[in-house]
Amino acid sequence: MESELKQVSESVFALIGPQGGTNFTIIKNRAGHAVLIDADIRRIDEIEEALQLAGCSRVEYLIDTHEHFDHTSANFYFAQRGIPIVASSGCVSAMREQGGPDFERMMKPVPELYERFPGLCLTLPDVQFTDRTKVTLPGVTLHLDYRAENGHSHSKGDTTLYFEEEEVFIAGDLLYTEVHPVTFFSNIPNWLSSLKTLFDSHYKQLVPGHGPSVDGEQRGRAYFRKMHDYLEDFYGHLQEIKAGRESSDELAQHMLSGSYRSLGKTRMVQRNINQF
Ligand SMILES: [Zn+2]
């Protein structure tokens, strides 16, 4: 399976990860200057190819939607090229406090990348914001909003982006479409609150952190609701397990049946339950 480079609007290109792999988004202005949203060093060739296919002559900013390795591990690569990296202070402090061991663990299966990129290491964003900020290029106004409820929803850094000129909303990992989410780094009740604040957001196109992009606000709303209801259901069952009224096998079976049957990345279900 290969990633798909999808043109979401005139200036927005989403590199949709295969089988629910991480999405990366490129916003390009008329001069060919780009803002890149999230980047994983394991997929840097794909990202470089996507930038080329999208017609970008240079990257002006890299934005991290949150601290997880699959969204931030190419920070080193772009920092070396002098590109500023923007993230919420929640994201930066999570990386500073817990990012090191996570980085090493995730790099274990791909040691060859240390040879290819000498000095490769966890690299913190160098531009931080607290609640909201704007990143602009000529023709591009990008609104960044920190969404981690009480500092921790899907992650500690959760940031959404809204590209004003073309009404594109980039949700980061607060939203997964058509695939099971990763919940074991999360505070699920807070994540539910964050999702509620997104039900009424406005956009023409919606790009989730994982899974296909969504055309139109109505369909987008349905996906935000589905995400909310999935997490609420899952969390309710986790409480039943805690109380000894349900087994983890029963929950796994439930999360793989009914309306969840069509969701991809099914291996996440057992991991989400085990790590709880
Ligand atoms: Zn994540």
mmCIF file of C-alpha atoms and ligand atoms in Angstrom:
data_model
loop_
_atom_site.group_PDB
_atom_site.id
_atom_site.type_symbol
_atom_site.label_atom_id
_atom_site.label_comp_id
_atom_site.label_asym_id
_atom_site.label_seq_id
_atom_site.Cartn_x
_atom_site.Cartn_y
_atom_site.Cartn_z
ATOM 1 C CA MET A 1 0.000 0.000 0.000
ATOM 2 C CA GLU A 2 1.254 3.445 -0.863
ATOM 3 C CA SER A 3 0.508 6.891 0.436
ATOM 4 C CA GLU A 4 -1.761 9.040 -1.652
ATOM 5 C CA LEU A 5 -1.026 12.688 -2.365
ATOM 6 C CA LYS A 6 -4.433 14.273 -2.418
ATOM 7 C CA GLN A 7 -5.076 17.816 -3.539
ATOM 8 C CA VAL A 8 -7.641 18.929 -0.995
ATOM 9 C CA SER A 9 -8.071 22.481 -2.312
ATOM 10 C CA GLU A 10 -6.199 24.790 -4.676
ATOM 11 C CA SER A 11 -3.211 25.196 -2.368
ATOM 12 C CA VAL A 12 -3.514 22.260 0.032
ATOM 13 C CA PHE A 13 -2.012 18.843 -0.556
ATOM 14 C CA ALA A 14 -2.514 16.072 1.965
ATOM 15 C CA LEU A 15 -0.190 13.101 1.949
ATOM 16 C CA ILE A 16 -2.625 10.477 3.210
ATOM 17 C CA GLY A 17 -0.762 7.650 4.947
ATOM 18 C CA PRO A 18 -1.415 4.104 3.752
ATOM 19 C CA GLN A 19 -3.843 2.052 5.869
ATOM 20 C CA GLY A 20 -4.367 4.785 8.418
ATOM 21 C CA GLY A 21 -0.698 5.806 8.529
ATOM 22 C CA THR A 22 0.007 9.385 9.546
ATOM 23 C CA ASN A 23 -1.140 12.220 7.282
ATOM 24 C CA PHE A 24 1.139 15.150 6.431
ATOM 25 C CA THR A 25 -0.218 18.340 4.904
ATOM 26 C CA ILE A 26 1.390 20.875 2.605
ATOM 27 C CA ILE A 27 0.014 24.385 2.139
ATOM 28 C CA LYS A 28 1.640 26.172 -0.748
ATOM 29 C CA ASN A 29 1.350 29.792 -1.801
ATOM 30 C CA ARG A 30 1.571 31.193 -5.340
ATOM 31 C CA ALA A 31 5.331 31.690 -5.037
ATOM 32 C CA GLY A 32 5.761 27.994 -4.287
ATOM 33 C CA HIS A 33 6.635 28.605 -0.639
ATOM 34 C CA ALA A 34 5.152 26.059 1.703
ATOM 35 C CA VAL A 35 4.044 25.363 5.227
ATOM 36 C CA LEU A 36 4.463 21.693 6.077
ATOM 37 C CA ILE A 37 2.311 20.221 8.811
ATOM 38 C CA ASP A 38 3.865 17.233 10.611
ATOM 39 C CA ALA A 39 6.719 15.085 9.313
ATOM 40 C CA ASP A 40 8.045 11.623 10.163
ATOM 41 C CA ILE A 41 11.721 10.892 9.458
ATOM 42 C CA ARG A 42 10.815 7.308 8.466
ATOM 43 C CA ARG A 43 8.786 8.734 5.576
ATOM 44 C CA ILE A 44 11.031 11.680 4.663
ATOM 45 C CA ASP A 45 11.487 10.518 1.057
ATOM 46 C CA GLU A 46 7.745 10.452 0.532
ATOM 47 C CA ILE A 47 7.447 13.894 2.085
ATOM 48 C CA GLU A 48 10.204 15.341 -0.117
ATOM 49 C CA GLU A 49 8.562 13.785 -3.164
ATOM 50 C CA ALA A 50 5.187 15.217 -2.186
ATOM 51 C CA LEU A 51 6.714 18.695 -1.787
ATOM 52 C CA GLN A 52 8.156 18.355 -5.256
ATOM 53 C CA LEU A 53 4.940 17.052 -6.805
ATOM 54 C CA ALA A 54 3.038 19.908 -5.164
ATOM 55 C CA GLY A 55 5.434 22.359 -6.821
ATOM 56 C CA CYS A 56 7.029 23.738 -3.660
ATOM 57 C CA SER A 57 10.377 25.434 -4.081
ATOM 58 C CA ARG A 58 10.978 25.745 -0.358
ATOM 59 C CA VAL A 59 9.491 25.065 3.064
ATOM 60 C CA GLU A 60 9.072 28.207 5.166
ATOM 61 C CA TYR A 61 7.678 26.593 8.328
ATOM 62 C CA LEU A 62 7.176 23.151 9.781
ATOM 63 C CA ILE A 63 4.290 22.904 12.229
ATOM 64 C CA ASP A 64 3.934 20.019 14.703
ATOM 65 C CA THR A 65 0.283 19.277 15.532
ATOM 66 C CA HIS A 66 1.434 17.356 18.630
ATOM 67 C CA GLU A 67 4.410 15.603 20.164
ATOM 68 C CA HIS A 68 4.024 12.017 18.935
ATOM 69 C CA PHE A 69 6.988 10.528 17.061
ATOM 70 C CA ASP A 70 5.120 9.943 13.812
ATOM 71 C CA HIS A 71 4.359 13.686 13.659
ATOM 72 C CA THR A 72 7.634 15.194 14.939
ATOM 73 C CA SER A 73 10.548 12.857 14.236
ATOM 74 C CA ALA A 74 11.639 14.789 11.129
ATOM 75 C CA ASN A 75 12.063 18.005 13.142
ATOM 76 C CA PHE A 76 15.828 17.361 13.151
ATOM 77 C CA TYR A 77 15.890 17.135 9.359
ATOM 78 C CA PHE A 78 14.101 20.456 8.860
ATOM 79 C CA ALA A 79 15.885 22.251 11.725
ATOM 80 C CA GLN A 80 19.200 21.373 10.056
ATOM 81 C CA ARG A 81 17.950 23.181 6.983
ATOM 82 C CA GLY A 82 17.229 26.281 9.061
ATOM 83 C CA ILE A 83 13.456 25.931 8.871
ATOM 84 C CA PRO A 84 11.567 27.234 11.915
ATOM 85 C CA ILE A 85 9.388 24.665 13.677
ATOM 86 C CA VAL A 86 6.198 25.847 15.350
ATOM 87 C CA ALA A 87 4.227 24.027 18.057
ATOM 88 C CA SER A 88 2.167 24.618 21.180
ATOM 89 C CA SER A 89 4.061 24.976 24.436
ATOM 90 C CA GLY A 90 2.175 21.842 25.569
ATOM 91 C CA CYS A 91 3.779 19.953 22.698
ATOM 92 C CA VAL A 92 7.236 21.343 23.416
ATOM 93 C CA SER A 93 7.139 20.563 27.135
ATOM 94 C CA ALA A 94 5.811 17.034 26.479
ATOM 95 C CA MET A 95 8.709 16.444 24.088
ATOM 96 C CA ARG A 96 11.186 17.886 26.557
ATOM 97 C CA GLU A 97 9.871 15.800 29.455
ATOM 98 C CA GLN A 98 8.999 12.481 27.810
ATOM 99 C CA GLY A 99 10.178 12.654 24.224
ATOM 100 C CA GLY A 100 13.660 11.172 24.614
ATOM 101 C CA PRO A 101 12.825 7.564 25.583
ATOM 102 C CA ASP A 102 9.946 7.541 23.108
ATOM 103 C CA PHE A 103 12.245 8.681 20.308
ATOM 104 C CA GLU A 104 14.769 5.945 21.079
ATOM 105 C CA ARG A 105 12.093 3.269 21.296
ATOM 106 C CA MET A 106 10.549 4.245 17.974
ATOM 107 C CA MET A 107 13.968 4.405 16.272
ATOM 108 C CA LYS A 108 14.948 0.873 17.360
ATOM 109 C CA PRO A 109 13.487 -0.819 14.256
ATOM 110 C CA VAL A 110 15.146 1.698 11.894
ATOM 111 C CA PRO A 111 18.772 2.154 13.118
ATOM 112 C CA GLU A 112 19.931 2.785 9.530
ATOM 113 C CA LEU A 113 18.362 6.253 9.779
ATOM 114 C CA TYR A 114 21.052 7.242 12.302
ATOM 115 C CA GLU A 115 23.640 6.545 9.605
ATOM 116 C CA ARG A 116 21.739 8.316 6.908
ATOM 117 C CA PHE A 117 21.143 11.389 9.096
ATOM 118 C CA PRO A 118 24.213 11.784 11.349
ATOM 119 C CA GLY A 119 23.272 13.374 14.650
ATOM 120 C CA LEU A 120 19.583 12.503 14.254
ATOM 121 C CA CYS A 121 17.874 13.112 17.591
ATOM 122 C CA LEU A 122 14.757 14.396 19.232
ATOM 123 C CA THR A 123 14.536 18.049 18.178
ATOM 124 C CA LEU A 124 12.244 20.479 19.949
ATOM 125 C CA PRO A 125 10.248 23.068 18.023
ATOM 126 C CA ASP A 126 11.861 26.490 18.325
ATOM 127 C CA VAL A 127 8.731 28.657 18.040
ATOM 128 C CA GLN A 128 6.116 28.128 20.759
ATOM 129 C CA PHE A 129 2.663 29.522 21.384
ATOM 130 C CA THR A 130 0.286 29.047 24.288
ATOM 131 C CA ASP A 131 -3.371 29.290 23.217
ATOM 132 C CA ARG A 132 -3.506 30.468 19.654
ATOM 133 C CA THR A 133 -1.362 32.043 17.013
ATOM 134 C CA LYS A 134 -1.212 32.739 13.284
ATOM 135 C CA VAL A 135 1.368 31.590 10.789
ATOM 136 C CA THR A 136 1.299 33.586 7.578
ATOM 137 C CA LEU A 137 2.884 33.623 4.162
ATOM 138 C CA PRO A 138 1.770 35.926 1.339
ATOM 139 C CA GLY A 139 -1.658 34.481 0.464
ATOM 140 C CA VAL A 140 -1.746 32.054 3.392
ATOM 141 C CA THR A 141 -3.278 32.775 6.777
ATOM 142 C CA LEU A 142 -3.101 29.792 9.055
ATOM 143 C CA HIS A 143 -4.783 29.885 12.458
ATOM 144 C CA LEU A 144 -3.343 27.558 15.086
ATOM 145 C CA ASP A 145 -5.429 26.681 18.142
ATOM 146 C CA TYR A 146 -4.291 24.727 21.157
ATOM 147 C CA ARG A 147 -7.039 22.189 21.936
ATOM 148 C CA ALA A 148 -5.707 19.869 24.623
ATOM 149 C CA GLU A 149 -8.317 20.204 27.372
ATOM 150 C CA ASN A 150 -6.574 20.892 30.690
ATOM 151 C CA GLY A 151 -3.316 20.184 28.943
ATOM 152 C CA HIS A 152 -4.017 16.634 27.817
ATOM 153 C CA SER A 153 -6.504 15.232 25.262
ATOM 154 C CA HIS A 154 -5.260 12.867 22.534
ATOM 155 C CA SER A 155 -1.857 14.248 23.491
ATOM 156 C CA LYS A 156 -0.455 17.145 25.483
ATOM 157 C CA GLY A 157 0.182 19.234 22.418
ATOM 158 C CA ASP A 158 -3.037 18.875 20.383
ATOM 159 C CA THR A 159 -3.237 21.755 17.940
ATOM 160 C CA THR A 160 -5.730 22.263 15.124
ATOM 161 C CA LEU A 161 -5.114 24.462 12.090
ATOM 162 C CA TYR A 162 -7.470 26.460 9.926
ATOM 163 C CA PHE A 163 -6.368 27.771 6.552
ATOM 164 C CA GLU A 164 -8.537 30.834 6.181
ATOM 165 C CA GLU A 165 -8.256 31.567 2.443
ATOM 166 C CA GLU A 166 -9.460 28.119 1.349
ATOM 167 C CA GLU A 167 -11.400 27.060 4.461
ATOM 168 C CA VAL A 168 -9.455 23.905 5.188
ATOM 169 C CA PHE A 169 -9.393 22.502 8.720
ATOM 170 C CA ILE A 170 -6.528 20.264 9.843
ATOM 171 C CA ALA A 171 -7.494 18.365 12.966
ATOM 172 C CA GLY A 172 -4.304 16.488 13.902
ATOM 173 C CA ASP A 173 -4.885 13.319 15.892
ATOM 174 C CA LEU A 174 -7.979 14.662 17.618
ATOM 175 C CA LEU A 175 -9.671 13.093 14.603
ATOM 176 C CA TYR A 176 -9.165 9.693 12.991
ATOM 177 C CA THR A 177 -11.379 8.751 10.048
ATOM 178 C CA GLU A 178 -12.184 5.161 9.024
ATOM 179 C CA VAL A 179 -9.524 3.718 11.351
ATOM 180 C CA HIS A 180 -9.232 2.803 15.019
ATOM 181 C CA PRO A 181 -7.497 5.583 16.974
ATOM 182 C CA VAL A 182 -4.471 5.322 19.247
ATOM 183 C CA THR A 183 -5.718 6.112 22.757
ATOM 184 C CA PHE A 184 -3.051 4.855 25.103
ATOM 185 C CA PHE A 185 -1.198 8.164 25.404
ATOM 186 C CA SER A 186 -4.482 9.980 25.869
ATOM 187 C CA ASN A 187 -6.825 11.351 28.484
ATOM 188 C CA ILE A 188 -10.088 10.157 26.965
ATOM 189 C CA PRO A 189 -12.536 12.321 28.990
ATOM 190 C CA ASN A 190 -10.543 15.438 28.046
ATOM 191 C CA TRP A 191 -10.376 14.277 24.439
ATOM 192 C CA LEU A 192 -14.192 14.059 24.457
ATOM 193 C CA SER A 193 -14.372 17.688 25.620
ATOM 194 C CA SER A 194 -11.959 18.792 22.898
ATOM 195 C CA LEU A 195 -14.091 17.052 20.285
ATOM 196 C CA LYS A 196 -17.230 18.808 21.519
ATOM 197 C CA THR A 197 -15.580 22.167 20.830
ATOM 198 C CA LEU A 198 -15.011 21.043 17.245
ATOM 199 C CA PHE A 199 -18.574 19.995 16.410
ATOM 200 C CA ASP A 200 -19.465 23.494 15.206
ATOM 201 C CA SER A 201 -16.229 24.444 13.520
ATOM 202 C CA HIS A 202 -16.391 25.767 9.998
ATOM 203 C CA TYR A 203 -14.558 24.485 6.911
ATOM 204 C CA LYS A 204 -15.028 23.193 3.390
ATOM 205 C CA GLN A 205 -12.406 20.466 3.660
ATOM 206 C CA LEU A 206 -11.223 18.530 6.669
ATOM 207 C CA VAL A 207 -7.924 16.673 7.084
ATOM 208 C CA PRO A 208 -7.651 14.251 10.045
ATOM 209 C CA GLY A 209 -4.402 13.041 11.620
ATOM 210 C CA HIS A 210 -4.990 9.557 10.246
ATOM 211 C CA GLY A 211 -7.439 8.303 7.612
ATOM 212 C CA PRO A 212 -8.961 9.856 4.496
ATOM 213 C CA SER A 213 -9.747 13.561 4.241
ATOM 214 C CA VAL A 214 -13.359 14.672 4.325
ATOM 215 C CA ASP A 215 -15.243 16.782 1.809
ATOM 216 C CA GLY A 216 -17.709 19.266 3.304
ATOM 217 C CA GLU A 217 -18.728 20.477 6.722
ATOM 218 C CA GLN A 218 -21.706 18.169 7.081
ATOM 219 C CA ARG A 219 -19.694 15.031 6.509
ATOM 220 C CA GLY A 220 -16.968 16.485 8.696
ATOM 221 C CA ARG A 221 -19.385 16.955 11.558
ATOM 222 C CA ALA A 222 -20.526 13.376 11.255
ATOM 223 C CA TYR A 223 -16.903 12.228 11.546
ATOM 224 C CA PHE A 224 -16.266 14.366 14.631
ATOM 225 C CA ARG A 225 -19.408 12.873 16.207
ATOM 226 C CA LYS A 226 -18.401 9.348 15.280
ATOM 227 C CA MET A 227 -14.995 9.924 16.837
ATOM 228 C CA HIS A 228 -16.627 11.258 19.983
ATOM 229 C CA ASP A 229 -19.110 8.411 20.245
ATOM 230 C CA TYR A 230 -16.418 5.801 19.621
ATOM 231 C CA LEU A 231 -14.272 7.180 22.467
ATOM 232 C CA GLU A 232 -17.223 7.572 24.808
ATOM 233 C CA ASP A 233 -18.303 3.991 24.161
ATOM 234 C CA PHE A 234 -14.768 2.638 24.542
ATOM 235 C CA TYR A 235 -14.165 4.586 27.743
ATOM 236 C CA GLY A 236 -17.460 3.395 29.243
ATOM 237 C CA HIS A 237 -16.449 -0.208 28.630
ATOM 238 C CA LEU A 238 -13.011 0.399 30.138
ATOM 239 C CA GLN A 239 -14.773 1.459 33.340
ATOM 240 C CA GLU A 240 -16.745 -1.805 33.267
ATOM 241 C CA ILE A 241 -13.486 -3.742 33.005
ATOM 242 C CA LYS A 242 -12.058 -1.769 35.893
ATOM 243 C CA ALA A 243 -15.144 -2.664 37.951
ATOM 244 C CA GLY A 244 -14.742 -6.336 37.046
ATOM 245 C CA ARG A 245 -18.022 -6.527 35.150
ATOM 246 C CA GLU A 246 -16.486 -7.077 31.730
ATOM 247 C CA SER A 247 -13.448 -8.836 30.318
ATOM 248 C CA SER A 248 -10.956 -7.275 27.948
ATOM 249 C CA ASP A 249 -11.789 -9.980 25.386
ATOM 250 C CA GLU A 250 -15.425 -8.923 25.455
ATOM 251 C CA LEU A 251 -14.421 -5.304 24.891
ATOM 252 C CA ALA A 252 -12.087 -6.227 22.024
ATOM 253 C CA GLN A 253 -14.922 -8.157 20.410
ATOM 254 C CA HIS A 254 -17.293 -5.217 20.856
ATOM 255 C CA MET A 255 -14.842 -2.704 19.305
ATOM 256 C CA LEU A 256 -14.452 -4.920 16.247
ATOM 257 C CA SER A 257 -18.152 -5.495 15.604
ATOM 258 C CA GLY A 258 -21.271 -3.594 14.562
ATOM 259 C CA SER A 259 -20.608 -0.115 13.187
ATOM 260 C CA TYR A 260 -16.883 -0.484 14.021
ATOM 261 C CA ARG A 261 -16.500 -3.506 11.767
ATOM 262 C CA SER A 262 -15.358 -1.472 8.768
ATOM 263 C CA LEU A 263 -12.630 0.476 10.619
ATOM 264 C CA GLY A 264 -9.021 -0.159 9.643
ATOM 265 C CA LYS A 265 -5.933 -0.539 11.862
ATOM 266 C CA THR A 266 -7.718 -3.205 13.924
ATOM 267 C CA ARG A 267 -4.478 -4.100 15.734
ATOM 268 C CA MET A 268 -4.845 -0.867 17.694
ATOM 269 C CA VAL A 269 -7.883 -2.210 19.561
ATOM 270 C CA GLN A 270 -5.975 -4.796 21.575
ATOM 271 C CA ARG A 271 -3.094 -2.397 22.173
ATOM 272 C CA ASN A 272 -5.475 0.312 23.383
ATOM 273 C CA ILE A 273 -7.064 -2.137 25.833
ATOM 274 C CA ASN A 274 -3.783 -3.691 27.026
ATOM 275 C CA GLN A 275 -2.110 -0.347 27.674
ATOM 276 C CA PHE A 276 -5.050 1.005 29.618
HETATM 277 ZN ZN ZN B 1 -0.843 11.108 17.961
#
